[in-house]
Short mmCIF file of C-alpha atoms and ligand atoms in Angstrom, two decimals:
data_model
loop_
_atom_site.label_atom_id
_atom_site.label_comp_id
_atom_site.label_asym_id
_atom_site.label_seq_id
_atom_site.Cartn_x
_atom_site.Cartn_y
_atom_site.Cartn_z
CA MET M 24 229.89 163.50 134.66
CA PRO M 25 229.97 166.45 132.24
CA ILE M 26 226.62 167.49 130.80
CA ARG M 27 227.98 166.67 127.32
CA TRP M 28 228.38 162.99 128.21
CA ARG M 29 225.12 162.85 130.09
CA LEU M 30 223.18 164.24 127.12
CA THR M 31 224.92 161.88 124.70
CA LEU M 32 224.27 158.89 126.94
CA TRP M 33 220.61 159.75 127.35
CA PHE M 34 220.22 160.35 123.63
CA SER M 35 221.87 157.00 122.77
CA LEU M 36 219.92 155.09 125.41
CA ILE M 37 216.63 156.50 124.19
CA VAL M 38 217.46 155.60 120.56
CA CYS M 39 218.53 152.16 121.76
CA ALA M 40 215.33 151.64 123.77
CA ILE M 41 213.18 152.65 120.79
CA LEU M 42 215.09 150.26 118.54
CA ILE M 43 214.87 147.37 121.00
CA LEU M 44 211.14 147.93 121.38
CA SER M 45 210.60 148.06 117.62
CA GLY M 46 212.85 145.00 117.23
CA VAL M 47 210.84 143.02 119.76
CA VAL M 48 207.56 143.99 118.09
CA LEU M 49 208.93 143.16 114.62
CA HIS M 50 210.31 139.83 115.84
CA GLY M 51 207.00 138.90 117.47
CA LEU M 52 204.95 139.84 114.40
CA LEU M 53 207.20 137.92 112.04
CA GLN M 54 207.22 134.85 114.27
CA ARG M 55 203.45 134.93 114.47
CA TYR M 56 203.05 135.38 110.74
CA LEU M 57 205.34 132.46 109.93
CA SER M 58 203.72 130.18 112.53
CA ASN M 59 200.28 131.02 111.14
CA GLU M 60 201.52 130.14 107.67
CA VAL M 61 202.68 126.72 108.91
CA ASP M 62 199.36 126.11 110.74
CA ASN M 63 197.44 127.06 107.60
CA ASP M 64 199.51 124.65 105.52
CA LEU M 65 198.84 121.90 108.05
CA ARG M 66 195.11 122.60 108.11
CA VAL M 67 194.88 122.68 104.32
CA TYR M 68 196.80 119.45 103.97
CA SER M 69 194.87 117.71 106.71
CA ALA M 70 191.61 118.68 105.01
CA ARG M 71 192.94 117.27 101.74
CA VAL M 72 193.77 113.94 103.36
CA HIS M 73 190.32 113.78 104.92
CA GLY M 74 188.79 114.57 101.55
CA THR M 75 190.85 112.01 99.67
CA LEU M 76 190.37 109.05 101.96
CA ASN M 77 186.73 108.37 101.36
CA PRO M 78 185.60 105.39 103.52
CA LYS M 79 183.22 104.25 100.75
CA GLU M 80 186.05 103.70 98.35
CA MET M 81 188.04 101.69 100.86
CA PRO M 82 188.19 97.89 100.61
CA GLU M 83 186.12 95.93 103.09
CA HIS M 84 188.97 95.38 105.39
CA LEU M 85 191.20 98.14 106.42
CA ASP M 86 194.22 98.01 104.20
CA TYR M 87 197.06 100.31 105.17
CA ASP M 88 198.67 99.99 101.76
CA VAL M 89 195.55 101.34 100.14
CA ILE M 90 195.56 104.26 102.54
CA HIS M 91 199.19 104.93 101.72
CA ALA M 92 198.50 104.76 98.03
CA ASN M 93 195.53 107.16 98.34
CA LEU M 94 197.41 109.85 100.23
CA PRO M 95 197.35 113.14 98.31
CA PRO M 96 200.72 113.92 96.80
CA ILE M 97 203.00 116.24 98.78
CA ASP M 98 204.15 119.15 96.69
CA GLU M 99 207.66 119.92 97.96
CA PHE M 100 207.59 123.34 96.28
CA THR M 101 204.34 124.81 97.62
CA SER M 102 204.36 123.13 101.03
CA PRO M 103 207.86 121.82 101.65
CA GLY M 104 208.63 119.47 104.53
CA ILE M 105 205.06 118.25 105.17
CA TYR M 106 204.92 114.82 106.75
CA ILE M 107 201.96 112.51 107.35
CA GLN M 108 201.48 109.51 109.54
CA PHE M 109 198.59 107.51 110.91
CA ILE M 110 198.56 106.03 114.39
CA ASP M 111 196.22 103.32 115.58
CA ARG M 112 194.75 103.11 119.08
CA SER M 113 197.72 101.21 120.40
CA GLY M 114 200.02 104.02 119.38
CA ASN M 115 201.61 102.19 116.46
CA VAL M 116 202.44 104.07 113.30
CA VAL M 117 200.45 102.22 110.65
CA VAL M 118 200.87 104.45 107.61
CA LYS M 119 203.38 107.24 106.92
CA SER M 120 204.32 109.38 103.97
CA SER M 121 207.32 108.24 101.99
CA ASN M 122 209.33 111.41 102.74
CA LEU M 123 209.59 110.24 106.37
CA GLY M 124 211.73 107.24 105.26
CA GLU M 125 212.73 105.22 108.30
CA GLN M 126 211.86 108.08 110.72
CA GLU M 127 208.66 108.61 112.63
CA LEU M 128 207.13 111.83 113.85
CA PRO M 129 207.88 112.66 117.48
CA THR M 130 205.01 111.76 119.74
CA SER M 131 203.14 113.91 122.20
CA PRO M 132 200.91 111.90 124.56
CA SER M 133 198.64 114.84 125.26
CA LEU M 134 198.12 115.45 121.55
CA ILE M 135 197.41 111.76 120.88
CA SER M 136 194.90 111.42 123.69
CA LYS M 137 193.23 114.65 122.54
CA GLY M 138 192.96 113.23 119.01
CA PHE M 139 191.47 109.93 120.15
CA GLU M 140 188.96 111.87 122.26
CA GLY M 141 187.68 113.17 118.96
CA SER M 142 189.05 116.65 118.75
CA VAL M 143 191.56 118.34 116.51
CA GLY M 144 194.78 119.51 118.14
CA ILE M 145 197.84 121.36 117.06
CA GLU M 146 201.11 121.59 118.98
CA THR M 147 204.82 122.11 118.60
CA VAL M 148 206.74 119.02 119.65
CA ALA M 149 210.48 118.80 120.19
CA ALA M 150 212.20 116.49 117.74
CA GLY M 151 215.64 116.39 119.33
CA ASP M 152 218.63 118.63 118.61
CA GLY M 153 216.55 121.64 119.56
CA ALA M 154 214.47 121.38 116.38
CA GLY M 155 210.71 121.71 116.70
CA VAL M 156 207.98 120.05 114.67
CA ARG M 157 204.49 121.47 114.37
CA ILE M 158 202.00 118.63 114.46
CA MET M 159 198.27 118.70 113.82
CA VAL M 160 196.21 115.69 114.84
CA SER M 161 192.69 114.80 113.83
CA PRO M 162 190.74 111.58 114.24
CA MET M 163 189.87 109.65 111.13
CA TYR M 164 187.07 107.09 111.18
CA LEU M 165 187.82 104.40 108.61
CA MET M 166 185.56 101.33 108.62
CA GLU M 167 185.24 100.18 112.18
CA GLU M 168 188.60 101.61 113.17
CA THR M 169 189.63 105.01 114.36
CA LEU M 170 193.00 106.14 113.23
CA LEU M 171 194.77 109.34 114.18
CA LEU M 172 195.96 111.46 111.30
CA GLU M 173 199.11 113.44 112.09
CA VAL M 174 200.15 116.13 109.61
CA ALA M 175 203.43 117.77 110.54
CA GLN M 176 205.90 120.30 109.31
CA SER M 177 209.40 120.95 110.62
CA LEU M 178 209.95 124.40 112.11
CA LYS M 179 213.64 124.31 111.31
CA HIS M 180 213.42 126.82 108.46
CA ILE M 181 211.37 129.24 110.62
CA ASP M 182 213.90 128.91 113.43
CA ALA M 183 216.67 129.60 110.95
CA ILE M 184 214.87 132.70 109.63
CA MET M 185 214.10 133.95 113.13
CA SER M 186 217.66 133.39 114.26
CA GLN M 187 218.92 135.41 111.29
CA VAL M 188 216.37 138.12 112.01
CA ARG M 189 217.53 138.23 115.65
CA TRP M 190 221.16 138.60 114.65
CA ALA M 191 220.27 141.25 112.09
CA LEU M 192 218.25 143.16 114.70
CA LEU M 193 221.02 142.88 117.28
CA ALA M 194 223.62 144.08 114.80
CA GLY M 195 221.30 146.91 113.72
CA ILE M 196 220.70 147.98 117.31
CA LEU M 197 224.42 147.92 118.12
CA LEU M 198 225.22 149.85 114.96
CA ALA M 199 222.47 152.38 115.65
CA PHE M 200 223.64 152.73 119.26
CA THR M 201 227.21 153.39 118.13
CA MET M 202 226.11 155.83 115.46
CA ALA M 203 223.70 157.58 117.83
CA SER M 204 226.48 157.90 120.42
CA ILE M 205 228.98 159.31 117.92
CA SER M 206 226.56 161.66 116.17
CA GLY M 207 224.99 162.63 119.53
CA ALA M 208 228.41 163.42 120.96
CA ILE M 209 229.29 165.56 117.91
CA LEU M 210 225.94 167.38 117.97
CA VAL M 211 226.00 168.03 121.71
CA ARG M 212 229.62 169.14 121.51
CA ARG M 213 228.78 171.59 118.74
CA ALA M 214 225.70 172.89 120.54
CA LEU M 215 227.57 173.37 123.80
CA SER M 216 230.80 174.76 122.37
CA PRO M 217 229.65 178.40 122.94
CA VAL M 218 229.08 177.52 126.60
CA GLU M 219 232.64 176.22 126.80
CA ARG M 220 233.81 179.45 125.21
CA ILE M 221 231.90 181.43 127.84
CA THR M 222 233.64 179.44 130.56
CA ARG M 223 237.05 179.93 128.92
CA THR M 224 236.43 183.66 128.51
CA ALA M 225 235.17 184.01 132.08
CA ARG M 226 238.24 182.14 133.36
CA SER M 227 240.62 184.26 131.32
CA ILE M 228 238.87 187.44 132.52
CA GLU M 229 239.17 186.20 136.09
CA ALA M 230 242.85 185.33 135.64
CA SER M 231 243.88 188.49 133.81
CA SER M 232 241.25 190.98 135.10
CA ASP M 233 240.98 192.06 131.47
CA LEU M 234 237.37 193.03 130.87
CA SER M 235 238.02 193.87 127.22
CA ARG M 236 237.76 190.14 126.30
CA ARG M 237 234.60 188.85 124.68
CA VAL M 238 233.25 185.48 123.61
CA GLY M 239 232.43 186.90 120.16
CA TYR M 240 229.60 184.54 119.15
CA ARG M 241 228.66 184.33 115.49
CA GLY M 242 225.86 181.81 115.13
CA PRO M 243 222.10 181.39 115.27
CA MET M 244 220.26 183.42 117.90
CA ASP M 245 218.85 180.41 119.74
CA GLU M 246 218.87 179.99 123.55
CA ILE M 247 222.64 179.44 123.60
CA GLY M 248 223.20 182.35 121.20
CA GLU M 249 221.18 184.61 123.47
CA LEU M 250 223.08 183.43 126.53
CA VAL M 251 226.42 184.18 124.90
CA THR M 252 225.28 187.58 123.64
CA THR M 253 223.86 188.48 127.05
CA PHE M 254 227.13 187.40 128.66
CA ASP M 255 229.10 189.63 126.26
CA HIS M 256 226.75 192.56 126.94
CA MET M 257 227.13 192.03 130.65
CA ILE M 258 230.93 192.05 130.40
CA GLU M 259 230.76 195.14 128.20
CA HIS M 260 228.57 196.86 130.77
CA LEU M 261 230.90 195.85 133.63
CA ASP M 262 233.86 197.04 131.58
CA ARG M 263 232.20 200.42 131.11
CA VAL M 264 231.27 200.66 134.80
CA PHE M 265 234.79 199.72 135.93
CA GLN M 266 236.37 202.10 133.47
CA SER M 267 234.14 204.93 134.56
CA GLN M 268 234.86 203.99 138.16
CA ARG M 269 238.60 204.11 137.45
CA HIS M 270 238.29 207.45 135.68
CA PHE M 271 236.15 208.70 138.50
CA VAL M 272 238.75 207.82 141.13
CA THR M 273 241.55 209.31 139.00
CA ASP M 274 239.57 212.49 138.34
CA ALA M 275 238.51 212.84 141.97
CA SER M 276 242.08 212.37 143.19
CA HIS M 277 243.31 214.80 140.59
CA ASP M 278 240.75 217.39 141.54
CA LEU M 279 241.49 217.04 145.22
CA ARG M 280 245.25 217.07 144.72
CA GLY M 281 245.14 220.55 143.13
CA PRO M 282 243.76 222.36 146.20
CA LEU M 283 245.94 220.24 148.48
CA THR M 284 249.08 221.33 146.61
CA VAL M 285 248.06 224.96 146.89
CA ILE M 286 247.33 224.57 150.63
CA ARG M 287 250.64 222.76 151.19
CA GLY M 288 252.57 225.48 149.28
CA ASN M 289 250.90 228.27 151.23
CA LEU M 290 251.52 226.50 154.54
CA ASP M 291 255.22 226.27 153.61
CA LEU M 292 255.15 229.98 152.85
CA LEU M 293 253.53 230.75 156.19
CA LYS M 294 256.38 228.99 157.99
CA ARG M 295 258.72 231.62 156.61
CA ASP M 296 258.96 235.16 157.84
CA LEU M 297 256.31 236.84 155.66
CA GLY M 298 255.05 240.34 155.57
CA GLU M 299 251.51 240.95 156.83
CA GLU M 300 250.13 241.38 153.32
CA ASP M 301 251.67 238.12 152.01
CA ARG M 302 250.52 236.31 155.12
CA GLN M 303 246.95 237.47 154.54
CA GLU M 304 247.17 236.45 150.89
CA ALA M 305 248.44 232.94 151.83
CA LEU M 306 245.62 232.55 154.37
CA ARG M 307 243.07 233.71 151.81
CA ALA M 308 244.39 231.16 149.27
CA ILE M 309 244.25 228.38 151.88
CA GLY M 310 240.67 229.38 152.72
CA ALA M 311 239.63 229.42 149.04
CA GLU M 312 241.18 226.01 148.32
CA THR M 313 239.65 224.53 151.45
CA ASP M 314 236.26 225.80 150.26
CA ARG M 315 236.89 224.25 146.85
CA MET M 316 237.77 220.90 148.44
CA ALA M 317 234.73 221.10 150.66
CA GLY M 318 232.66 221.81 147.53
CA ILE M 319 234.07 218.78 145.73
CA VAL M 320 233.61 216.47 148.72
CA ASN M 321 230.09 217.76 149.24
CA ALA M 322 229.24 217.23 145.58
CA LEU M 323 230.74 213.73 145.73
CA LEU M 324 228.58 212.89 148.73
CA ILE M 325 225.44 214.16 147.01
CA LEU M 326 226.33 212.25 143.86
CA ALA M 327 226.94 209.05 145.80
CA GLU M 328 223.59 209.46 147.52
CA VAL M 329 221.78 210.26 144.27
CA GLU M 330 223.37 207.36 142.43
CA SER M 331 222.64 204.90 145.22
CA GLY M 332 219.01 205.42 144.18
CA LYS M 333 217.63 206.08 147.68
CA VAL M 334 214.83 208.64 147.47
CA GLU M 335 211.38 209.16 148.93
CA LEU M 336 208.99 209.89 146.10
CA GLN M 337 205.82 210.06 148.23
CA GLU M 338 205.83 213.78 148.91
CA THR M 339 203.94 216.07 146.50
CA VAL M 340 206.30 218.84 145.48
CA SER M 341 205.17 222.10 143.92
CA LEU M 342 207.63 222.75 141.11
CA ARG M 343 206.30 226.28 140.73
CA ARG M 344 207.34 227.08 144.29
CA ILE M 345 210.81 225.72 143.65
CA VAL M 346 211.13 227.85 140.51
CA LEU M 347 209.96 230.98 142.37
CA SER M 348 212.46 230.51 145.19
CA GLU M 349 215.21 229.75 142.65
CA LEU M 350 214.37 232.96 140.79
CA ARG M 351 214.91 234.87 144.05
CA ARG M 352 218.19 233.08 144.80
CA ALA M 353 219.47 233.57 141.23
CA ARG M 354 218.74 237.31 141.30
CA GLN M 355 220.99 237.65 144.37
CA LEU M 356 223.86 235.85 142.62
CA ALA M 357 223.40 237.14 139.08
CA ARG M 358 224.98 240.59 139.53
CA SER M 359 224.10 242.47 136.34
CA ARG M 360 222.84 239.39 134.45
CA LYS M 361 219.12 239.47 133.81
CA ILE M 362 217.10 236.71 135.46
CA ALA M 363 213.76 236.33 133.72
CA ALA M 364 210.70 234.23 134.50
CA GLY M 365 209.47 232.51 131.34
CA ARG M 366 206.25 230.54 130.96
CA GLN M 367 205.08 229.48 134.43
CA GLU M 368 202.47 226.78 135.04
CA ASP M 369 201.40 225.50 138.41
CA LEU M 370 202.73 221.93 138.28
CA SER M 371 203.41 219.46 141.07
CA ILE M 372 205.04 216.04 141.04
CA LYS M 373 205.75 213.28 143.54
CA GLY M 374 209.36 213.61 144.59
CA ASP M 375 212.00 214.86 146.96
CA VAL M 376 211.87 218.64 147.38
CA HIS M 377 215.53 219.03 148.42
CA ARG M 378 216.80 217.01 145.47
CA LEU M 379 214.60 218.92 143.01
CA LYS M 380 215.86 222.23 144.43
CA GLN M 381 219.39 220.91 144.00
CA LEU M 382 218.63 220.00 140.37
CA LEU M 383 217.36 223.45 139.46
CA GLY M 384 220.05 225.14 141.58
CA ASN M 385 222.85 223.35 139.70
CA LEU M 386 221.38 224.29 136.32
CA VAL M 387 221.00 227.93 137.38
CA ASP M 388 224.52 228.03 138.90
CA ASN M 389 225.94 226.77 135.60
CA ALA M 390 223.88 229.25 133.61
CA ILE M 391 225.22 232.12 135.75
CA ARG M 392 228.75 230.69 135.64
CA TYR M 393 228.86 230.42 131.84
CA THR M 394 226.90 233.58 130.93
CA PRO M 395 228.59 236.95 130.68
CA GLU M 396 227.41 239.83 132.86
CA TRP M 397 225.19 241.32 130.17
CA GLY M 398 223.44 238.03 129.39
CA THR M 399 219.97 236.79 130.25
CA ILE M 400 218.89 233.63 132.05
CA THR M 401 215.28 232.51 131.74
CA LEU M 402 213.53 229.93 133.95
CA SER M 403 210.36 228.28 132.65
CA LEU M 404 208.03 225.59 133.86
CA PHE M 405 205.28 224.06 131.72
CA ARG M 406 203.47 220.87 130.86
CA ASP M 407 204.39 218.90 127.75
CA ASN M 408 202.71 215.58 126.93
CA GLY M 409 202.56 214.11 130.44
CA TRP M 410 205.88 215.66 131.44
CA ALA M 411 206.69 218.72 133.53
CA ARG M 412 209.40 220.61 131.62
CA LEU M 413 211.75 222.67 133.74
CA GLU M 414 213.85 224.85 131.45
CA VAL M 415 216.90 227.01 132.11
CA VAL M 416 217.82 229.06 129.04
CA ASP M 417 220.91 231.23 128.97
CA THR M 418 222.58 233.50 126.44
CA GLY M 419 226.05 232.43 127.55
CA VAL M 420 229.14 230.90 125.98
CA GLY M 421 227.34 227.79 124.74
CA ILE M 422 228.81 224.33 124.31
CA ALA M 423 230.54 222.93 121.22
CA PRO M 424 228.66 219.99 119.65
CA GLU M 425 231.55 217.55 120.28
CA HIS M 426 231.23 218.13 124.04
CA LEU M 427 227.47 217.76 124.23
CA PRO M 428 227.35 213.95 124.58
CA ASN M 429 229.75 214.03 127.54
CA ILE M 430 228.82 217.00 129.65
CA PHE M 431 226.66 214.86 131.98
CA ASP M 432 229.65 212.61 132.81
CA ARG M 433 231.27 213.01 136.17
CA PHE M 434 234.21 215.46 136.20
CA TYR M 435 233.73 216.27 132.53
CA ARG M 436 234.48 219.89 131.72
CA THR M 437 234.72 221.47 128.30
CA ASP M 438 237.45 223.75 129.51
CA ARG M 439 238.97 222.53 132.73
CA ALA M 440 240.90 225.68 133.62
CA ARG M 441 237.99 228.00 132.87
CA ALA M 442 235.50 225.84 134.74
CA ARG M 443 237.78 225.65 137.78
CA ALA M 444 238.41 229.36 137.67
CA ARG M 445 234.65 229.86 137.75
CA GLY M 446 234.29 227.53 140.69
CA GLY M 447 232.95 224.47 138.90
CA THR M 448 233.57 220.95 140.20
CA GLY M 449 232.59 219.05 137.06
CA LEU M 450 229.97 217.16 139.06
CA GLY M 451 227.01 219.54 138.81
CA LEU M 452 225.42 218.07 135.68
CA ALA M 453 226.08 214.47 136.78
CA ILE M 454 224.06 215.27 139.92
CA VAL M 455 221.31 216.91 137.82
CA LYS M 456 221.10 213.81 135.61
CA GLY M 457 221.06 211.47 138.65
CA ILE M 458 218.23 213.42 140.32
CA ALA M 459 216.15 213.58 137.12
CA GLU M 460 216.52 209.82 136.65
CA GLN M 461 215.60 209.20 140.29
CA HIS M 462 212.34 210.97 139.53
CA GLY M 463 211.71 208.85 136.44
CA GLY M 464 212.84 211.60 134.12
CA LYS M 465 215.82 212.81 132.10
CA VAL M 466 217.76 215.95 131.21
CA THR M 467 218.42 217.19 127.71
CA VAL M 468 220.53 220.03 126.37
CA ALA M 469 220.52 222.15 123.25
CA SER M 470 223.33 224.58 122.77
CA GLU M 471 225.10 226.72 120.23
CA LEU M 472 228.64 227.91 120.75
CA GLY M 473 228.72 231.66 121.48
CA LYS M 474 224.92 231.95 121.58
CA GLY M 475 223.75 230.11 124.67
CA SER M 476 222.35 226.89 126.03
CA THR M 477 218.99 225.44 127.01
CA PHE M 478 218.94 222.75 129.69
CA THR M 479 215.61 220.94 130.14
CA ALA M 480 214.71 218.63 132.98
CA TRP M 481 211.80 216.34 132.02
CA LEU M 482 209.96 215.12 135.08
CA LYS M 483 207.09 212.63 134.92
CA LEU M 484 203.84 214.18 136.06
P1 ADP X 6 231.03 222.42 136.34
O1 ADP X 6 231.01 222.33 137.80
O2 ADP X 6 232.38 222.42 135.75
O3 ADP X 6 230.13 223.45 135.81
P2 ADP X 6 229.04 220.62 135.38
O4 ADP X 6 228.92 219.16 135.47
O5 ADP X 6 227.98 221.42 136.01
O6 ADP X 6 230.46 221.00 135.91
O7 ADP X 6 229.15 220.99 133.86
C1 ADP X 6 230.00 220.27 133.02
C2 ADP X 6 230.52 221.17 131.90
O8 ADP X 6 229.44 221.50 131.04
C3 ADP X 6 231.04 222.47 132.37
O9 ADP X 6 232.41 222.38 132.65
C4 ADP X 6 230.79 223.38 131.22
O10 ADP X 6 231.88 223.30 130.31
C5 ADP X 6 229.59 222.80 130.54
N1 ADP X 6 228.37 223.58 130.89
C6 ADP X 6 227.47 223.28 131.82
N2 ADP X 6 226.47 224.18 131.85
C7 ADP X 6 226.77 225.09 130.91
C8 ADP X 6 226.11 226.27 130.41
N3 ADP X 6 224.95 226.69 130.91
N4 ADP X 6 226.71 226.95 129.39
C9 ADP X 6 227.86 226.49 128.88
N5 ADP X 6 228.54 225.42 129.28
C10 ADP X 6 227.99 224.70 130.28
#
């Protein structure tokens, strides 16, 4: 059964149960109140009869006509349907109120024997046709005789009221149940409609593999709102990851196809009858392109490893030592560029020494690659607010502001041809970013076109 129906059913059943319970309580209270009213009327009237029939004012011999004549009047407006009768010891009705006519009150042997034993009793006695009569008996000592006074009232009007109340309650409960079911169904449907939209969107994404679809929720940010928004964010994230994955595969294939084409072309050339010089040139080109491919594949492997997040961060690594060895390496590669040591502090962090060397090496390689021969490259290491800042500053070509947000993306190059010509793979900065993040840090860049760039790796101390 769908959750929508289950919730509606539960909601309606609970409303129904509450109504039935209140109905039962109301019914019981009303019944009790009305019964008490009847009993009070009977008691009051019985007391009046006892008060009126004073034995001293009776004739010497018991005269039933006198008793009848002395009965207090029955007010049909204040206590309607009150009947009186007297019974003698043999069970005969000797006196009865005129409103009884030819009829007599129904008898209850237990009530009569109780009365003749001297106590007052009150009981509901069936009077045929399902109607009940409430009868109160009390002994009455007149002269030498004991008579039983029976004061009674029909319960027909109470039964009629209670029956109407029962029907009204039943109708009310049924109406409330129907309304609760309908309104519950509408409410639950409205509350769950975003969930249905999620399901529809998820199905359509699954069917079409189109991750650009969204649920597009516009409502209150309650639990359901948050679920829908989280779902949309998740799809957005997956979309970005898949897109970047697609671009990555395209870019990687593209970058590998270039060298392969050159190798293929040169192999075709070598099949022909070439002069020694051309043959050497073809072999040299094949060698260079093979190196480039090896470089790309190597960088891809490092990137995959870095992005898989596997790293041992237990080892204490002296960053100063890494900077010193990088200064030495850079001086060998820099030709006439000046490699300067900036501010140097003795800082160590927990990390992976090979990865950190790779990080600095990539930044220095880029600085050399994009700085003219007369430029300067400065390496600094210092503490800044709980971070170790590793800075590579160059006075090279710089990066245009529109490229700055993307240069850490895989295969992103501001100038593809120039970068390739200088031996770049477009993966260096992606690796730098991955390593910095592995060490709980980040990389930032500040650059001005034509003036130079500053790359800073922030590593948590
Ligand atoms: P590449 O292997 O092409 O250098 P990177 O990921 O290392 O790839 O760098 C991405 C791009 O960022 C480069 O193509 C280059 O345009 C730019 N870049 C990186 N470092 C520098 C720098 N120090 N000066 C100027 N441009 C740079």
